[in-house]
């Protein structure tokens, strides 16, 4: 079995590469990643010498490079994690999101059509459903919830999902889609809420909470997401969408307070800053379908996952300090200076 994993130098993709190489010692895993600001080759250092692993630095939008890789590797499956993934960046500059997230997906699927594939899996997000009101805790996203996006990021992911379903119907491409809630865990890029707050708190810097911090996200430990994708590509039905989430809804402000408590830092570091434009209020996944069909359940409780994650950031300071001392500083200053 040869699997092309795109975006494998990023947060979830790298965790998935480790998961697959550990669990399936006879699989060949080929990581295709062009190493944007969010891709980090040092993350993959532990597997670089594994004879079952290959890293290829190319973009999923480069048709020639993608076709060449298919000719070399004859993949059985493609799992597409590669994307521009940060909502705030999409608000500043949507264009690259359209290119990578939509065109890149089409190029990968064209290669699958041309060379043949057992499964093309699209890693999507709960953000394609838009948001839910805070005063309706009885409402959840199911696979039937209409697509109703808020940001350029989520719109680009929704467009990609629609293309994936269209390639299935029109060309019979054997596809599947997972729509997961917010992930957290090791190798999470420090622009995102949890690692940003950990890094800032450790440096005694302000903790910038957007608005009141009452927005709700449904947090899932990254390894649980990787197990869900593993199940879907092996046992999930072709042409289907599976929601992935662990019923772990939390307000942003509460997450930041937990991080302060775990690190022994004062809550006075918390600074309320201008809200995100178009900020989604609440995400909440109904994971009944993946549970009933594939037996998936989350294994890591948030109390344990956040402790493990904080410990990982304490033990791997070099990884994130290298990132935040580089180009990231310009981004941070631009994003947060006058907020
Ligand atoms: P990330 O930003 O950490 O990593 C993205 C990776 O894709 C990077 O390694 C980057 O170099 C690579 N990449 C970007 N453009 C590329 C291109 N044109 N060609 C090849 N590689 C390219 O993202 P993440 O948080 O790991 O998210 C991975 C996927 O999961 C994304 O598709 C995202 O939409 C989806 N997702 C993320 C979450 C979450 O909470 N992080 C939740 C649900 C779904
Ligand atoms: O500095 C911050 N302050 C703050 O209050 C940042 C970076 C975020 N926030 C808030 C915004 C959100 O309500 O925290 C919440 C989480 O923000 P992000 O970490 O940026 O994640 P989110 O916008 O929810 O999107 C994430 O989950 C779904 C991923 O980045 C997406 O790729 C995924 O699809």
Short mmCIF file of C-alpha atoms and ligand atoms in Angstrom, two decimals:
data_model
loop_
_atom_site.label_atom_id
_atom_site.label_comp_id
_atom_site.label_asym_id
_atom_site.label_seq_id
_atom_site.Cartn_x
_atom_site.Cartn_y
_atom_site.Cartn_z
CA UNK A 1 0.00 0.00 0.00
CA UNK A 2 1.41 3.38 -1.02
CA UNK A 3 -0.28 6.50 0.36
CA UNK A 4 0.51 10.05 -0.72
CA UNK A 5 -0.03 12.31 2.29
CA UNK A 6 -0.09 15.96 1.23
CA UNK A 7 0.66 18.67 3.80
CA UNK A 8 2.53 16.10 5.92
CA UNK A 9 5.00 18.72 7.19
CA UNK A 10 2.18 20.64 8.88
CA UNK A 11 0.37 20.06 12.16
CA UNK A 12 -2.20 17.32 11.53
CA UNK A 13 -0.46 15.88 8.46
CA UNK A 14 2.77 15.18 10.40
CA UNK A 15 0.83 13.54 13.24
CA UNK A 16 -0.92 11.40 10.60
CA UNK A 17 2.41 10.41 8.98
CA UNK A 18 3.71 9.25 12.39
CA UNK A 19 0.46 7.41 13.12
CA UNK A 20 0.50 5.54 9.80
CA UNK A 21 4.21 4.60 9.85
CA UNK A 22 3.80 3.28 13.40
CA UNK A 23 0.61 1.36 12.79
CA UNK A 24 1.34 -0.05 9.32
CA UNK A 25 5.02 -1.00 9.09
CA UNK A 26 4.49 -2.42 5.58
CA UNK A 27 2.91 0.75 4.11
CA UNK A 28 4.85 3.26 2.03
CA UNK A 29 4.06 6.86 3.03
CA UNK A 30 5.01 9.59 0.57
CA UNK A 31 4.70 13.12 1.94
CA UNK A 32 4.06 15.83 -0.67
CA UNK A 33 4.51 19.28 0.85
CA UNK A 34 5.84 22.55 -0.60
CA UNK A 35 6.89 23.83 2.86
CA UNK A 36 4.99 27.09 3.18
CA UNK A 37 5.47 29.13 6.37
CA UNK A 38 3.37 26.43 8.10
CA UNK A 39 5.39 23.45 6.89
CA UNK A 40 8.42 22.41 8.86
CA UNK A 41 10.86 19.77 7.67
CA UNK A 42 12.39 19.43 11.14
CA UNK A 43 9.02 18.06 12.30
CA UNK A 44 9.56 15.04 10.05
CA UNK A 45 13.16 14.44 11.21
CA UNK A 46 12.19 11.32 13.24
CA UNK A 47 10.99 9.51 10.08
CA UNK A 48 13.36 10.88 7.43
CA UNK A 49 15.55 7.74 7.59
CA UNK A 50 12.61 5.33 7.59
CA UNK A 51 12.89 3.29 4.34
CA UNK A 52 9.06 3.32 4.08
CA UNK A 53 8.96 7.12 4.03
CA UNK A 54 9.73 9.62 1.27
CA UNK A 55 9.49 13.41 1.38
CA UNK A 56 8.85 15.36 -1.83
CA UNK A 57 8.98 19.17 -1.83
CA UNK A 58 6.44 20.22 -4.45
CA UNK A 59 3.15 22.09 -4.52
CA UNK A 60 -0.21 20.36 -4.98
CA UNK A 61 -1.03 23.16 -7.44
CA UNK A 62 1.86 22.13 -9.75
CA UNK A 63 0.17 19.75 -12.17
CA UNK A 64 3.39 18.57 -13.82
CA UNK A 65 5.07 17.80 -10.48
CA UNK A 66 1.98 16.00 -9.15
CA UNK A 67 1.62 13.85 -12.31
CA UNK A 68 5.34 12.99 -12.18
CA UNK A 69 4.97 11.86 -8.57
CA UNK A 70 2.01 9.63 -9.50
CA UNK A 71 4.08 8.08 -12.32
CA UNK A 72 6.91 7.36 -9.88
CA UNK A 73 4.86 6.09 -6.94
CA UNK A 74 1.63 4.57 -8.34
CA UNK A 75 -0.21 5.49 -5.12
CA UNK A 76 -3.14 3.42 -3.87
CA UNK A 77 -4.52 6.34 -1.89
CA UNK A 78 -4.15 10.10 -1.48
CA UNK A 79 -4.96 11.85 1.80
CA UNK A 80 -5.07 15.59 1.23
CA UNK A 81 -4.12 17.69 4.26
CA UNK A 82 -2.30 20.37 2.25
CA UNK A 83 -4.03 23.71 2.66
CA UNK A 84 -3.74 27.27 3.76
CA UNK A 85 -5.33 26.76 7.16
CA UNK A 86 -5.47 30.01 9.13
CA UNK A 87 -8.73 31.99 9.14
CA UNK A 88 -7.07 35.32 10.08
CA UNK A 89 -4.61 35.06 7.17
CA UNK A 90 -7.52 34.34 4.81
CA UNK A 91 -9.20 37.55 5.95
CA UNK A 92 -6.00 39.50 5.14
CA UNK A 93 -5.30 37.82 1.81
CA UNK A 94 -7.82 35.34 0.37
CA UNK A 95 -6.09 34.64 -2.96
CA UNK A 96 -3.60 31.96 -1.94
CA UNK A 97 -6.47 30.14 -0.19
CA UNK A 98 -8.33 29.84 -3.48
CA UNK A 99 -5.22 28.64 -5.26
CA UNK A 100 -4.04 26.03 -2.77
CA UNK A 101 -7.31 24.85 -1.27
CA UNK A 102 -9.43 24.75 -4.42
CA UNK A 103 -7.10 24.45 -7.41
CA UNK A 104 -4.69 22.18 -5.50
CA UNK A 105 -7.54 19.80 -4.68
CA UNK A 106 -8.61 19.70 -8.35
CA UNK A 107 -5.04 18.97 -9.54
CA UNK A 108 -4.70 16.08 -7.08
CA UNK A 109 -8.03 14.60 -8.14
CA UNK A 110 -7.17 15.00 -11.85
CA UNK A 111 -4.03 12.97 -11.17
CA UNK A 112 -6.17 10.35 -9.41
CA UNK A 113 -8.48 10.17 -12.44
CA UNK A 114 -5.59 9.95 -14.89
CA UNK A 115 -3.57 7.28 -13.09
CA UNK A 116 -6.29 5.48 -11.10
CA UNK A 117 -6.69 5.36 -7.31
CA UNK A 118 -8.38 3.20 -4.67
CA UNK A 119 -9.28 6.20 -2.50
CA UNK A 120 -8.94 9.98 -2.55
CA UNK A 121 -9.59 11.40 0.93
CA UNK A 122 -10.21 15.09 1.53
CA UNK A 123 -9.43 16.43 5.01
CA UNK A 124 -12.06 19.08 5.55
CA UNK A 125 -13.40 21.10 8.45
CA UNK A 126 -16.53 21.78 10.48
CA UNK A 127 -16.15 25.43 9.42
CA UNK A 128 -17.87 24.61 6.10
CA UNK A 129 -21.17 24.51 8.06
CA UNK A 130 -20.79 28.10 9.28
CA UNK A 131 -21.67 28.62 12.94
CA UNK A 132 -24.37 27.84 15.49
CA UNK A 133 -25.97 30.31 17.92
CA UNK A 134 -24.73 30.30 21.51
CA UNK A 135 -28.28 30.11 22.90
CA UNK A 136 -29.16 26.84 21.11
CA UNK A 137 -27.02 24.17 22.82
CA UNK A 138 -29.39 21.56 21.35
CA UNK A 139 -28.09 22.21 17.80
CA UNK A 140 -25.15 20.33 16.27
CA UNK A 141 -23.59 20.02 12.80
CA UNK A 142 -24.60 16.78 11.08
CA UNK A 143 -23.46 15.70 7.60
CA UNK A 144 -26.81 17.04 6.32
CA UNK A 145 -26.30 20.57 7.72
CA UNK A 146 -26.20 22.96 4.75
CA UNK A 147 -22.86 24.47 3.72
CA UNK A 148 -22.95 28.08 4.94
CA UNK A 149 -19.46 29.55 5.21
CA UNK A 150 -18.26 32.73 6.93
CA UNK A 151 -14.58 33.29 6.02
CA UNK A 152 -12.53 33.09 2.82
CA UNK A 153 -10.79 30.09 4.44
CA UNK A 154 -13.98 28.14 5.11
CA UNK A 155 -15.38 29.11 1.71
CA UNK A 156 -12.30 27.73 -0.03
CA UNK A 157 -12.57 24.49 1.96
CA UNK A 158 -16.29 24.23 1.12
CA UNK A 159 -15.56 24.81 -2.58
CA UNK A 160 -13.01 22.00 -2.44
CA UNK A 161 -15.54 19.68 -0.73
CA UNK A 162 -18.09 20.39 -3.47
CA UNK A 163 -15.49 19.62 -6.14
CA UNK A 164 -14.63 16.34 -4.42
CA UNK A 165 -18.29 15.28 -4.38
CA UNK A 166 -18.67 16.41 -8.01
CA UNK A 167 -15.66 14.31 -9.11
CA UNK A 168 -17.31 11.34 -7.43
CA UNK A 169 -20.65 11.84 -9.15
CA UNK A 170 -19.29 12.89 -12.56
CA UNK A 171 -16.19 10.71 -12.91
CA UNK A 172 -16.91 7.99 -10.34
CA UNK A 173 -13.75 8.91 -8.42
CA UNK A 174 -13.66 6.89 -5.15
CA UNK A 175 -13.60 9.75 -2.67
CA UNK A 176 -14.35 10.36 0.98
CA UNK A 177 -14.42 13.53 3.10
CA UNK A 178 -13.92 14.07 6.82
CA UNK A 179 -15.09 17.29 8.46
CA UNK A 180 -13.36 17.64 11.80
CA UNK A 181 -13.62 20.14 14.62
CA UNK A 182 -10.68 22.12 16.08
CA UNK A 183 -7.60 19.96 16.69
CA UNK A 184 -4.91 20.53 19.31
CA UNK A 185 -1.69 18.71 20.20
CA UNK A 186 2.01 18.52 19.28
CA UNK A 187 3.36 20.47 16.26
CA UNK A 188 0.40 22.88 16.20
CA UNK A 189 1.66 26.05 14.51
CA UNK A 190 1.95 28.91 17.06
CA UNK A 191 -0.39 31.26 15.16
CA UNK A 192 -3.37 29.16 16.35
CA UNK A 193 -5.18 29.79 19.68
CA UNK A 194 -3.77 27.06 21.96
CA UNK A 195 -0.08 27.10 20.96
CA UNK A 196 -0.11 30.91 20.67
CA UNK A 197 -1.40 31.24 24.22
CA UNK A 198 1.11 28.67 25.53
CA UNK A 199 4.05 30.41 23.82
CA UNK A 200 2.96 33.91 24.90
CA UNK A 201 2.27 32.82 28.47
CA UNK A 202 5.70 31.18 28.72
CA UNK A 203 7.23 34.45 27.52
CA UNK A 204 5.02 36.53 29.90
CA UNK A 205 3.51 38.29 26.89
CA UNK A 206 -0.14 39.46 26.63
CA UNK A 207 -2.70 36.75 25.76
CA UNK A 208 -4.82 38.31 22.97
CA UNK A 209 -8.40 37.07 23.28
CA UNK A 210 -10.65 38.21 20.42
CA UNK A 211 -13.70 40.11 21.70
CA UNK A 212 -15.20 38.73 24.90
CA UNK A 213 -13.74 35.28 24.32
CA UNK A 214 -17.20 33.70 24.45
CA UNK A 215 -16.90 31.94 21.08
CA UNK A 216 -17.13 28.17 21.40
CA UNK A 217 -14.93 25.61 19.64
CA UNK A 218 -15.22 21.80 19.84
CA UNK A 219 -11.67 20.62 20.65
CA UNK A 220 -10.29 17.22 19.63
CA UNK A 221 -6.83 15.78 20.36
CA UNK A 222 -5.00 15.41 17.06
CA UNK A 223 -4.31 11.67 17.45
CA UNK A 224 -8.08 11.03 17.68
CA UNK A 225 -8.52 12.84 14.35
CA UNK A 226 -5.73 10.73 12.79
CA UNK A 227 -7.43 7.52 13.96
CA UNK A 228 -10.70 8.71 12.44
CA UNK A 229 -9.09 9.31 9.03
CA UNK A 230 -7.31 5.95 9.23
CA UNK A 231 -10.71 4.28 9.79
CA UNK A 232 -12.45 6.22 7.01
CA UNK A 233 -9.84 5.48 4.32
CA UNK A 234 -9.87 1.77 5.15
CA UNK A 235 -13.51 1.14 6.08
CA UNK A 236 -15.53 4.25 5.29
CA UNK A 237 -17.97 4.23 2.39
CA UNK A 238 -16.95 5.81 -0.91
CA UNK A 239 -18.74 9.08 -1.75
CA UNK A 240 -19.52 9.79 1.90
CA UNK A 241 -18.88 12.66 4.29
CA UNK A 242 -18.02 11.87 7.93
CA UNK A 243 -18.12 14.48 10.71
CA UNK A 244 -15.42 14.04 13.36
CA UNK A 245 -15.64 15.59 16.82
CA UNK A 246 -15.66 14.57 20.46
CA UNK A 247 -18.40 16.68 22.07
CA UNK A 248 -15.85 18.87 23.81
CA UNK A 249 -17.20 22.40 23.44
CA UNK A 250 -15.31 25.12 25.25
CA UNK A 251 -15.30 28.91 25.32
CA UNK A 252 -12.03 30.51 24.18
CA UNK A 253 -11.69 32.45 27.43
CA UNK A 254 -11.94 29.23 29.45
CA UNK A 255 -9.22 27.59 27.36
CA UNK A 256 -6.90 30.55 27.96
CA UNK A 257 -7.61 30.46 31.71
CA UNK A 258 -6.79 26.72 31.82
CA UNK A 259 -3.48 27.40 30.05
CA UNK A 260 -2.66 30.16 32.59
CA UNK A 261 -3.48 27.80 35.47
CA UNK A 262 -1.44 24.89 34.08
CA UNK A 263 1.58 27.14 33.51
CA UNK A 264 1.23 29.02 36.81
CA UNK A 265 0.83 32.34 34.98
CA UNK A 266 -1.50 35.19 36.09
CA UNK A 267 -4.81 35.74 34.31
CA UNK A 268 -3.84 39.43 34.21
CA UNK A 269 -1.88 38.50 31.05
CA UNK A 270 -5.25 38.13 29.27
CA UNK A 271 -5.92 41.10 26.96
CA UNK A 272 -9.20 41.50 25.12
CA UNK A 273 -8.48 42.69 21.57
CA UNK A 274 -10.59 43.65 18.55
CA UNK A 275 -12.74 40.75 17.40
CA UNK A 276 -12.08 38.72 14.22
CA UNK A 277 -14.20 39.94 11.28
CA UNK A 278 -17.13 37.61 10.67
CA UNK A 279 -16.13 35.59 13.76
CA UNK A 280 -18.07 32.29 13.97
CA UNK A 281 -19.80 31.97 17.38
CA UNK A 282 -20.04 28.24 17.99
CA UNK A 283 -18.94 25.01 16.33
CA UNK A 284 -20.33 21.70 17.58
CA UNK A 285 -20.07 18.37 15.77
CA UNK A 286 -22.55 15.50 15.91
CA UNK A 287 -20.25 12.46 15.39
CA UNK A 288 -23.08 9.86 15.39
CA UNK A 289 -22.42 8.67 11.81
CA UNK A 290 -18.72 7.83 12.25
CA UNK A 291 -19.48 6.26 15.63
CA UNK A 292 -22.32 4.07 14.33
CA UNK A 293 -20.70 3.09 11.02
CA UNK A 294 -17.04 2.80 11.96
CA UNK A 295 -17.05 2.53 15.76
CA UNK A 296 -14.94 5.67 16.18
CA UNK A 297 -14.84 7.37 19.56
CA UNK A 298 -12.38 9.92 20.90
CA UNK A 299 -9.84 8.41 23.32
CA UNK A 300 -8.20 11.49 24.84
CA UNK A 301 -10.13 13.58 27.38
CA UNK A 302 -9.48 17.32 27.14
CA UNK A 303 -8.05 17.45 30.71
CA UNK A 304 -5.39 14.91 29.70
CA UNK A 305 -4.85 16.18 26.15
CA UNK A 306 -4.19 19.76 27.20
CA UNK A 307 -1.69 18.60 29.86
CA UNK A 308 0.10 16.42 27.27
CA UNK A 309 0.10 19.32 24.80
CA UNK A 310 1.50 21.83 27.30
CA UNK A 311 4.17 19.33 28.31
CA UNK A 312 5.08 18.86 24.64
CA UNK A 313 5.54 22.63 24.18
CA UNK A 314 7.67 22.78 27.35
CA UNK A 315 9.81 19.84 26.16
CA UNK A 316 10.12 21.09 22.57
CA UNK A 317 10.85 24.78 23.03
CA UNK A 318 13.42 24.75 20.22
CA UNK A 319 10.74 23.73 17.69
CA UNK A 320 8.43 26.68 18.37
CA UNK A 321 11.07 29.21 19.43
CA UNK A 322 12.73 28.78 16.03
CA UNK A 323 9.36 29.44 14.36
CA UNK A 324 8.38 32.49 16.39
CA UNK A 325 11.79 34.10 16.07
CA UNK A 326 11.69 34.09 12.25
CA UNK A 327 9.29 35.56 9.67
CA UNK A 328 6.47 34.84 12.14
CA UNK A 329 7.47 37.94 14.13
CA UNK A 330 6.50 40.23 11.24
CA UNK A 331 3.18 38.41 10.94
CA UNK A 332 2.53 38.70 14.67
CA UNK A 333 3.33 42.40 14.81
CA UNK A 334 1.16 43.15 11.79
CA UNK A 335 -1.77 41.07 13.11
CA UNK A 336 -1.73 42.13 16.74
CA UNK A 337 0.02 45.54 16.95
CA UNK A 338 -3.03 47.80 16.71
CA UNK A 339 -5.69 45.29 17.53
P1 LIG B 1 -1.09 23.49 8.75
O1 LIG B 1 -1.22 24.89 8.27
O2 LIG B 1 -0.41 23.22 10.05
O3 LIG B 1 -0.32 22.64 7.63
C1 LIG B 1 -0.56 22.75 6.27
C2 LIG B 1 0.55 22.05 5.51
O4 LIG B 1 0.23 22.10 4.11
C3 LIG B 1 1.93 22.70 5.67
O5 LIG B 1 2.91 21.71 5.88
C4 LIG B 1 2.14 23.41 4.35
O6 LIG B 1 3.51 23.53 3.98
C5 LIG B 1 1.38 22.50 3.40
N1 LIG B 1 0.96 23.18 2.17
C6 LIG B 1 0.33 24.38 2.05
N2 LIG B 1 0.14 24.68 0.76
C7 LIG B 1 0.64 23.64 0.04
C8 LIG B 1 0.73 23.36 -1.35
N3 LIG B 1 0.28 24.23 -2.26
N4 LIG B 1 1.31 22.21 -1.74
C9 LIG B 1 1.80 21.33 -0.83
N5 LIG B 1 1.75 21.55 0.50
C10 LIG B 1 1.17 22.69 0.93
O7 LIG B 1 -2.56 22.90 8.72
P2 LIG B 1 -3.26 21.84 9.71
O8 LIG B 1 -3.83 22.56 10.86
O9 LIG B 1 -2.37 20.68 9.91
O10 LIG B 1 -4.50 21.40 8.79
C11 LIG B 1 -4.37 20.33 7.86
C12 LIG B 1 -5.68 20.12 7.15
O11 LIG B 1 -6.70 19.82 8.08
C13 LIG B 1 -6.15 21.36 6.38
O12 LIG B 1 -6.71 20.93 5.17
C14 LIG B 1 -7.21 21.97 7.29
O13 LIG B 1 -8.17 22.66 6.52
C15 LIG B 1 -7.79 20.73 7.93
N6 LIG B 1 -8.36 20.92 9.26
C16 LIG B 1 -7.64 21.50 10.27
C17 LIG B 1 -8.18 21.60 11.54
C18 LIG B 1 -7.40 22.20 12.69
O14 LIG B 1 -7.95 22.36 13.77
N7 LIG B 1 -6.13 22.54 12.52
C19 LIG B 1 -9.47 21.11 11.79
C20 LIG B 1 -10.19 20.54 10.73
C21 LIG B 1 -9.62 20.43 9.49
O1 LIG B 2 -5.01 35.15 19.01
C1 LIG B 2 -6.10 34.57 18.95
N1 LIG B 2 -7.10 34.93 19.81
C2 LIG B 2 -8.34 34.37 19.80
O2 LIG B 2 -9.20 34.74 20.59
C3 LIG B 2 -6.38 33.51 18.00
C4 LIG B 2 -5.32 33.08 17.03
C5 LIG B 2 -7.63 32.96 17.99
N2 LIG B 2 -8.59 33.38 18.84
C6 LIG B 2 -9.93 32.74 18.80
C7 LIG B 2 -10.56 32.68 17.42
C8 LIG B 2 -11.37 31.40 17.47
O3 LIG B 2 -12.65 31.65 18.04
O4 LIG B 2 -9.75 31.38 19.18
C9 LIG B 2 -10.58 30.50 18.42
C10 LIG B 2 -9.71 29.50 17.70
O5 LIG B 2 -8.97 30.20 16.72
P1 LIG B 2 -7.96 29.45 15.72
O6 LIG B 2 -6.96 28.70 16.53
O7 LIG B 2 -7.47 30.46 14.74
O8 LIG B 2 -8.91 28.36 15.05
P2 LIG B 2 -10.27 28.47 14.21
O9 LIG B 2 -10.44 29.81 13.61
O10 LIG B 2 -11.37 27.95 15.08
O11 LIG B 2 -9.94 27.42 13.03
C11 LIG B 2 -9.29 26.16 13.33
O12 LIG B 2 -10.23 25.12 13.38
C12 LIG B 2 -10.83 24.70 12.17
C13 LIG B 2 -8.22 25.84 12.28
O13 LIG B 2 -7.27 26.90 12.23
C14 LIG B 2 -8.82 25.57 10.94
O14 LIG B 2 -7.81 25.19 10.01
C15 LIG B 2 -9.81 24.43 11.09
O15 LIG B 2 -10.46 24.20 9.88
#
